[in-house]
PDB file of C-alpha atoms in Angstrom:
ATOM      1  CA  LEU A   1      25.938 -14.072-101.279  1.00 46.00           C
ATOM      2  CA  GLU A   2      22.769 -15.834-102.453  1.00 46.00           C
ATOM      3  CA  GLU A   3      24.605 -17.442-105.391  1.00 46.00           C
ATOM      4  CA  ALA A   4      27.048 -18.784-102.845  1.00 44.00           C
ATOM      5  CA  GLY A   5      24.286 -20.395-100.839  1.00 45.00           C
ATOM      6  CA  PHE A   6      24.007 -17.825 -98.064  1.00 45.00           C
ATOM      7  CA  GLN A   7      20.610 -16.639 -96.901  1.00 48.00           C
ATOM      8  CA  THR A   8      20.432 -12.793 -97.026  1.00 50.00           C
ATOM      9  CA  LYS A   9      16.837 -12.267 -95.866  1.00 54.00           C
ATOM     10  CA  PRO A  10      16.196 -11.819 -92.120  1.00 53.00           C
ATOM     11  CA  ASN A  11      13.858 -14.068 -90.151  1.00 52.00           C
ATOM     12  CA  THR A  12      14.171 -16.950 -92.567  1.00 53.00           C
ATOM     13  CA  GLN A  13      14.821 -20.551 -91.725  1.00 57.00           C
ATOM     14  CA  ARG A  14      18.473 -21.363 -91.779  1.00 55.00           C
ATOM     15  CA  GLY A  15      20.058 -24.738 -92.485  1.00 56.00           C
ATOM     16  CA  GLY A  16      23.398 -26.342 -92.890  1.00 57.00           C
ATOM     17  CA  THR A  17      26.394 -26.591 -90.618  1.00 62.00           C
ATOM     18  CA  LEU A  18      28.463 -23.559 -91.692  1.00 61.00           C
ATOM     19  CA  ARG A  19      30.438 -22.015 -88.878  1.00 69.00           C
ATOM     20  CA  PHE A  20      33.102 -19.269 -88.829  1.00 74.00           C
ATOM     21  CA  TRP A  21      35.298 -17.557 -86.227  1.00 79.00           C
ATOM     22  CA  PHE A  22      38.294 -15.255 -85.944  1.00 82.00           C
ATOM     23  CA  ARG A  23      41.504 -15.726 -83.955  1.00 86.00           C
ATOM     24  CA  ASP A  24      44.147 -13.075 -83.397  1.00 90.00           C
ATOM     25  CA  TRP A  25      42.378 -10.687 -85.746  1.00 87.00           C
ATOM     26  CA  ARG A  26      44.429  -7.610 -86.674  1.00 90.00           C
ATOM     27  CA  VAL A  27      43.470  -4.436 -88.629  1.00 89.00           C
ATOM     28  CA  SER A  28      46.032  -1.869 -89.687  1.00 92.00           C
ATOM     29  CA  GLY A  29      46.375   1.068 -92.021  1.00 94.00           C
ATOM     30  CA  SER A  30      46.573   4.839 -92.114  1.00 95.00           C
ATOM     31  CA  ARG A  31      42.705   5.239 -92.148  1.00 94.00           C
ATOM     32  CA  VAL A  32      42.030   2.969 -89.149  1.00 94.00           C
ATOM     33  CA  ALA A  33      41.103   4.662 -85.909  1.00 92.00           C
ATOM     34  CA  ALA A  34      40.494   3.095 -82.476  1.00 88.00           C
ATOM     35  CA  HIS A  35      37.890   4.519 -80.039  1.00 90.00           C
ATOM     36  CA  GLU A  36      38.369   2.788 -76.760  1.00 84.00           C
ATOM     37  CA  GLU A  37      35.513   4.766 -75.149  1.00 80.00           C
ATOM     38  CA  ARG A  38      33.077   2.983 -77.496  1.00 81.00           C
ATOM     39  CA  ALA A  39      33.911  -0.502 -76.249  1.00 83.00           C
ATOM     40  CA  PHE A  40      30.871  -2.586 -75.202  1.00 87.00           C
ATOM     41  CA  GLY A  41      31.678  -4.923 -72.391  1.00 90.00           C
ATOM     42  CA  PRO A  42      32.340  -6.835 -70.316  1.00 93.00           C
ATOM     43  CA  ILE A  43      30.065  -4.583 -68.194  1.00 96.00           C
ATOM     44  CA  LEU A  44      27.325  -3.695 -70.583  1.00 97.00           C
ATOM     45  CA  SER A  45      24.852  -1.578 -68.575  1.00 97.00           C
ATOM     46  CA  THR A  46      23.390  -0.994 -65.081  1.00 98.00           C
ATOM     47  CA  LEU A  47      19.922  -0.583 -63.690  1.00 97.00           C
ATOM     48  CA  TYR A  48      18.978   0.505 -60.150  1.00 98.00           C
ATOM     49  CA  THR A  49      16.240   1.594 -57.743  1.00 98.00           C
ATOM     50  CA  LEU A  50      16.502   3.454 -54.489  1.00 97.00           C
ATOM     51  CA  SER A  51      13.620   3.106 -52.056  1.00 95.00           C
ATOM     52  CA  ARG A  52      13.434   3.568 -48.258  1.00 95.00           C
ATOM     53  CA  ARG A  53      17.240   3.846 -48.127  1.00 96.00           C
ATOM     54  CA  VAL A  54      17.766   0.528 -49.903  1.00 98.00           C
ATOM     55  CA  LEU A  55      19.765   0.544 -53.071  1.00 98.00           C
ATOM     56  CA  LYS A  56      19.212  -2.354 -55.505  1.00 98.00           C
ATOM     57  CA  LEU A  57      21.572  -2.327 -58.438  1.00 98.00           C
ATOM     58  CA  THR A  58      22.026  -4.831 -61.247  1.00 98.00           C
ATOM     59  CA  ALA A  59      24.980  -4.911 -63.612  1.00 97.00           C
ATOM     60  CA  GLU A  60      24.383  -6.639 -66.924  1.00 97.00           C
ATOM     61  CA  MET A  61      27.523  -8.540 -68.002  1.00 96.00           C
ATOM     62  CA  ALA A  62      28.658  -9.954 -71.321  1.00 93.00           C
ATOM     63  CA  PRO A  63      28.634 -13.748 -71.531  1.00 90.00           C
ATOM     64  CA  VAL A  64      31.765 -14.254 -69.439  1.00 81.00           C
ATOM     65  CA  GLU A  65      32.503 -17.718 -68.011  1.00 75.00           C
ATOM     66  CA  ALA A  66      30.162 -18.967 -65.228  1.00 64.00           C
ATOM     67  CA  ASN A  67      32.956 -19.423 -62.625  1.00 71.00           C
ATOM     68  CA  SER A  68      34.381 -15.926 -63.180  1.00 79.00           C
ATOM     69  CA  GLU A  69      35.635 -13.624 -60.419  1.00 91.00           C
ATOM     70  CA  PRO A  70      33.081 -11.520 -58.521  1.00 95.00           C
ATOM     71  CA  VAL A  71      32.049  -8.069 -59.537  1.00 97.00           C
ATOM     72  CA  ALA A  72      32.643  -5.165 -57.172  1.00 98.00           C
ATOM     73  CA  LEU A  73      30.569  -2.134 -56.412  1.00 98.00           C
ATOM     74  CA  GLU A  74      32.415   1.022 -55.260  1.00 98.00           C
ATOM     75  CA  ILE A  75      31.264   4.477 -54.241  1.00 97.00           C
ATOM     76  CA  ARG A  76      32.898   7.836 -53.712  1.00 93.00           C
ATOM     77  CA  GLY A  77      31.634  10.436 -51.276  1.00 79.00           C
ATOM     78  CA  SER A  78      30.890  14.038 -52.407  1.00 70.00           C
ATOM     79  CA  THR A  79      33.865  15.334 -50.432  1.00 74.00           C
ATOM     80  CA  SER A  80      36.272  12.470 -51.188  1.00 76.00           C
ATOM     81  CA  SER A  81      38.378  11.485 -54.156  1.00 83.00           C
ATOM     82  CA  THR A  82      38.865   7.970 -52.935  1.00 93.00           C
ATOM     83  CA  TRP A  83      36.757   5.082 -54.070  1.00 96.00           C
ATOM     84  CA  LYS A  84      35.499   2.593 -51.497  1.00 96.00           C
ATOM     85  CA  LYS A  85      34.358  -1.015 -52.160  1.00 97.00           C
ATOM     86  CA  ILE A  86      31.023  -1.568 -50.470  1.00 97.00           C
ATOM     87  CA  ALA A  87      29.839  -4.864 -51.981  1.00 98.00           C
ATOM     88  CA  SER A  88      30.697  -7.709 -54.309  1.00 97.00           C
ATOM     89  CA  ALA A  89      28.511 -10.139 -56.244  1.00 97.00           C
ATOM     90  CA  ASP A  90      28.940 -13.263 -58.269  1.00 95.00           C
ATOM     91  CA  ILE A  91      27.734 -13.395 -61.849  1.00 95.00           C
ATOM     92  CA  ALA A  92      24.514 -15.396 -62.303  1.00 93.00           C
ATOM     93  CA  PRO A  93      25.393 -18.171 -64.763  1.00 90.00           C
ATOM     94  CA  LEU A  94      22.335 -17.852 -67.055  1.00 92.00           C
ATOM     95  CA  ALA A  95      21.309 -14.224 -66.594  1.00 94.00           C
ATOM     96  CA  ARG A  96      24.967 -12.943 -66.651  1.00 94.00           C
ATOM     97  CA  THR A  97      23.980 -10.380 -64.059  1.00 96.00           C
ATOM     98  CA  ALA A  98      25.701  -9.173 -60.885  1.00 96.00           C
ATOM     99  CA  THR A  99      23.069  -8.004 -58.397  1.00 97.00           C
ATOM    100  CA  PHE A 100      23.704  -5.840 -55.350  1.00 98.00           C
ATOM    101  CA  ARG A 101      21.439  -4.905 -52.419  1.00 98.00           C
ATOM    102  CA  VAL A 102      22.847  -2.205 -50.104  1.00 98.00           C
ATOM    103  CA  PRO A 103      20.758  -1.209 -47.025  1.00 98.00           C
ATOM    104  CA  ASP A 104      21.180   2.010 -45.020  1.00 97.00           C
ATOM    105  CA  TRP A 105      22.017   4.008 -48.139  1.00 97.00           C
ATOM    106  CA  ASN A 106      22.546   7.699 -47.815  1.00 96.00           C
ATOM    107  CA  ASP A 107      19.688   9.006 -49.878  1.00 96.00           C
ATOM    108  CA  ALA A 108      20.162  12.649 -49.078  1.00 96.00           C
ATOM    109  CA  GLU A 109      22.801  13.279 -51.751  1.00 95.00           C
ATOM    110  CA  ASP A 110      23.911  12.203 -55.171  1.00 96.00           C
ATOM    111  CA  ILE A 111      26.532   9.438 -54.802  1.00 96.00           C
ATOM    112  CA  PRO A 112      28.918   8.502 -57.635  1.00 97.00           C
ATOM    113  CA  TYR A 113      29.359   4.726 -58.060  1.00 98.00           C
ATOM    114  CA  ARG A 114      31.275   2.398 -60.232  1.00 98.00           C
ATOM    115  CA  VAL A 115      31.038  -1.246 -61.058  1.00 98.00           C
ATOM    116  CA  VAL A 116      34.482  -2.910 -61.374  1.00 97.00           C
ATOM    117  CA  TYR A 117      35.343  -6.167 -63.124  1.00 96.00           C
ATOM    118  CA  ARG A 118      38.733  -7.309 -64.277  1.00 91.00           C
ATOM    119  CA  GLY A 119      40.067  -3.744 -64.537  1.00 88.00           C
ATOM    120  CA  GLN A 120      37.062  -2.322 -66.327  1.00 92.00           C
ATOM    121  CA  ARG A 121      35.129   0.434 -64.488  1.00 94.00           C
ATOM    122  CA  TYR A 122      31.632   1.410 -65.374  1.00 96.00           C
ATOM    123  CA  ASN A 123      30.586   4.707 -63.779  1.00 96.00           C
ATOM    124  CA  GLY A 124      27.223   6.212 -62.798  1.00 97.00           C
ATOM    125  CA  VAL A 125      25.476   8.210 -60.105  1.00 97.00           C
ATOM    126  CA  VAL A 126      22.875   7.100 -57.636  1.00 98.00           C
ATOM    127  CA  ARG A 127      20.636  10.115 -57.266  1.00 97.00           C
ATOM    128  CA  LYS A 128      19.273  11.352 -53.964  1.00 96.00           C
ATOM    129  CA  ASP A 129      15.674  10.544 -53.145  1.00 96.00           C
ATOM    130  CA  PRO A 130      13.638  13.405 -54.647  1.00 95.00           C
ATOM    131  CA  LYS A 131      11.004  13.159 -51.906  1.00 92.00           C
ATOM    132  CA  SER A 132      11.285  16.907 -51.142  1.00 93.00           C
ATOM    133  CA  LYS A 133      10.423  17.927 -54.731  1.00 94.00           C
ATOM    134  CA  PRO A 134       6.951  19.400 -55.274  1.00 95.00           C
ATOM    135  CA  GLN A 135       6.742  17.457 -58.582  1.00 95.00           C
ATOM    136  CA  ILE A 136       8.206  14.165 -59.579  1.00 96.00           C
ATOM    137  CA  VAL A 137       9.054  13.792 -63.288  1.00 97.00           C
ATOM    138  CA  ILE A 138       8.523  10.309 -64.731  1.00 97.00           C
ATOM    139  CA  ALA A 139       9.559   9.262 -68.185  1.00 98.00           C
ATOM    140  CA  ALA A 140       7.375   6.383 -69.384  1.00 96.00           C
ATOM    141  CA  PHE A 141       8.258   4.047 -72.313  1.00 93.00           C
ATOM    142  CA  THR A 142       6.450   1.195 -73.975  1.00 89.00           C
ATOM    143  CA  GLY A 143       7.080  -0.738 -77.251  1.00 85.00           C
ATOM    144  CA  ASN A 144      10.734   0.223 -77.404  1.00 81.00           C
ATOM    145  CA  PHE A 145      12.223  -2.911 -78.814  1.00 79.00           C
ATOM    146  CA  ASP A 146      14.509  -2.529 -81.841  1.00 84.00           C
ATOM    147  CA  LEU A 147      12.291  -0.166 -83.838  1.00 82.00           C
ATOM    148  CA  GLY A 148      14.397   2.942 -84.343  1.00 87.00           C
ATOM    149  CA  PHE A 149      17.562   1.463 -82.863  1.00 89.00           C
ATOM    150  CA  PRO A 150      19.672   2.902 -81.264  1.00 91.00           C
ATOM    151  CA  HIS A 151      16.990   5.460 -80.120  1.00 92.00           C
ATOM    152  CA  ALA A 152      19.644   8.210 -79.842  1.00 94.00           C
ATOM    153  CA  ASP A 153      17.018  10.861 -80.412  1.00 95.00           C
ATOM    154  CA  VAL A 154      14.714   9.432 -77.753  1.00 94.00           C
ATOM    155  CA  VAL A 155      17.570   9.324 -75.196  1.00 96.00           C
ATOM    156  CA  ARG A 156      18.591  12.895 -75.949  1.00 97.00           C
ATOM    157  CA  HIS A 157      15.082  14.259 -75.706  1.00 97.00           C
ATOM    158  CA  VAL A 158      14.296  12.365 -72.434  1.00 97.00           C
ATOM    159  CA  ALA A 159      17.526  13.568 -70.832  1.00 97.00           C
ATOM    160  CA  HIS A 160      16.453  17.229 -71.607  1.00 97.00           C
ATOM    161  CA  PHE A 161      13.545  16.840 -69.086  1.00 96.00           C
ATOM    162  CA  LYS A 162      15.734  15.499 -66.244  1.00 96.00           C
ATOM    163  CA  PRO A 163      13.338  12.738 -65.131  1.00 98.00           C
ATOM    164  CA  ASP A 164      13.446  11.439 -61.596  1.00 98.00           C
ATOM    165  CA  LEU A 165      12.387   7.974 -62.676  1.00 98.00           C
ATOM    166  CA  LEU A 166      12.342   5.847 -65.794  1.00 98.00           C
ATOM    167  CA  PHE A 167       9.384   3.568 -66.211  1.00 97.00           C
ATOM    168  CA  TYR A 168       9.478   0.943 -68.927  1.00 95.00           C
ATOM    169  CA  THR A 169       6.019  -0.581 -69.029  1.00 93.00           C
ATOM    170  CA  GLY A 170       6.565  -3.457 -71.380  1.00 90.00           C
ATOM    171  CA  ASP A 171       7.486  -4.597 -74.916  1.00 89.00           C
ATOM    172  CA  GLN A 172      11.169  -3.777 -74.523  1.00 88.00           C
ATOM    173  CA  ILE A 173      12.075  -7.120 -76.169  1.00 88.00           C
ATOM    174  CA  TYR A 174      10.428  -9.557 -78.536  1.00 86.00           C
ATOM    175  CA  GLU A 175      11.505 -12.649 -80.375  1.00 86.00           C
ATOM    176  CA  PRO A 176      12.408 -10.830 -83.670  1.00 86.00           C
ATOM    177  CA  VAL A 177      14.653  -8.209 -82.023  1.00 88.00           C
ATOM    178  CA  GLY A 178      17.729  -7.677 -84.100  1.00 85.00           C
ATOM    179  CA  GLY A 179      16.383  -9.785 -86.925  1.00 83.00           C
ATOM    180  CA  TYR A 180      17.243 -13.035 -85.016  1.00 78.00           C
ATOM    181  CA  GLY A 181      15.199 -16.074 -84.913  1.00 82.00           C
ATOM    182  CA  THR A 182      14.302 -17.852 -81.657  1.00 87.00           C
ATOM    183  CA  GLN A 183      16.243 -20.668 -80.096  1.00 88.00           C
ATOM    184  CA  ARG A 184      14.428 -22.527 -77.332  1.00 89.00           C
ATOM    185  CA  SER A 185      16.880 -25.344 -76.490  1.00 88.00           C
ATOM    186  CA  PRO A 186      19.271 -26.317 -75.069  1.00 90.00           C
ATOM    187  CA  VAL A 187      18.895 -24.022 -72.062  1.00 92.00           C
ATOM    188  CA  GLU A 188      22.377 -22.367 -72.282  1.00 89.00           C
ATOM    189  CA  ALA A 189      21.970 -21.480 -75.991  1.00 88.00           C
ATOM    190  CA  ALA A 190      18.386 -20.314 -75.411  1.00 90.00           C
ATOM    191  CA  ALA A 191      19.568 -18.015 -72.652  1.00 92.00           C
ATOM    192  CA  LEU A 192      22.241 -16.510 -74.842  1.00 91.00           C
ATOM    193  CA  ASP A 193      19.705 -16.075 -77.666  1.00 91.00           C
ATOM    194  CA  TYR A 194      17.513 -14.129 -75.311  1.00 92.00           C
ATOM    195  CA  LEU A 195      20.375 -12.102 -73.917  1.00 94.00           C
ATOM    196  CA  ARG A 196      21.757 -10.862 -77.262  1.00 91.00           C
ATOM    197  CA  LYS A 197      18.307  -9.321 -77.783  1.00 91.00           C
ATOM    198  CA  TRP A 198      18.114  -7.943 -74.247  1.00 93.00           C
ATOM    199  CA  TYR A 199      21.583  -6.430 -74.614  1.00 94.00           C
ATOM    200  CA  ILE A 200      20.222  -4.207 -77.415  1.00 93.00           C
ATOM    201  CA  PHE A 201      17.852  -2.590 -74.872  1.00 93.00           C
ATOM    202  CA  GLY A 202      20.709  -1.956 -72.544  1.00 94.00           C
ATOM    203  CA  TRP A 203      22.809  -0.567 -75.388  1.00 93.00           C
ATOM    204  CA  GLU A 204      20.107   1.902 -76.261  1.00 93.00           C
ATOM    205  CA  TYR A 205      19.318   3.262 -72.845  1.00 96.00           C
ATOM    206  CA  ARG A 206      22.501   2.682 -70.829  1.00 96.00           C
ATOM    207  CA  ASP A 207      23.303   6.367 -70.663  1.00 96.00           C
ATOM    208  CA  LEU A 208      20.043   7.103 -68.887  1.00 98.00           C
ATOM    209  CA  LEU A 209      19.909   3.916 -66.773  1.00 98.00           C
ATOM    210  CA  LYS A 210      23.273   4.425 -65.185  1.00 98.00           C
ATOM    211  CA  ASP A 211      22.259   7.713 -63.532  1.00 98.00           C
ATOM    212  CA  ILE A 212      18.386   7.552 -63.160  1.00 98.00           C
ATOM    213  CA  PRO A 213      16.461   4.981 -61.082  1.00 98.00           C
ATOM    214  CA  ALA A 214      14.303   2.735 -63.325  1.00 98.00           C
ATOM    215  CA  ILE A 215      11.479   0.206 -63.200  1.00 96.00           C
ATOM    216  CA  CYS A 216      11.596  -2.054 -66.134  1.00 94.00           C
ATOM    217  CA  LEU A 217       9.197  -4.732 -67.269  1.00 92.00           C
ATOM    218  CA  PRO A 218      10.869  -6.474 -70.257  1.00 87.00           C
ATOM    219  CA  ASP A 219       7.385  -7.468 -71.584  1.00 82.00           C
ATOM    220  CA  ASP A 220       3.898  -6.770 -70.410  1.00 69.00           C
TER     221      ASP A 220
END
């Protein structure tokens, strides 16, 4: 690659105008396997809090077009098999997030939810308020950017303790995450540069975040 003029070292200055893309890409063969359950997107992750019977939930979306259709939030009661739409939200054009605020939430029981967008369904559980527990278990994280990605061991060990709250106190993302450089302009490209690093955090912890309320400071 180096002989052909490609830079193979991360975090180095890149030049030139080389671009590449794929269209109608196909892979076939007897040793090719597809795992649809491993697809990442267009709903990438969720993050929520529940306080004083107010649910606040954010769905992180892939970089879909700004004028896309709304994202729906649906819930299912503990005694029902039917899903009910309770809210919808537009996708913020720069953040690529769909944010929901639902008052008068039933915080006395665990309630399954799903975020729905263009036929994809991303499922999780809003846990009941643990206010009656004699002890509250908090899992605290800091400095969890891409060191040790994808942190599968951390996620597994934290899940073992069944925390009531996830508290990310800072340093979840830095400029070098993923080995990328930093793009500061124009605004749209800079936002996507940030998001591709932020998506790594969601990818790492999405299995915890979808079911456990979380407070997250991306940086301190």
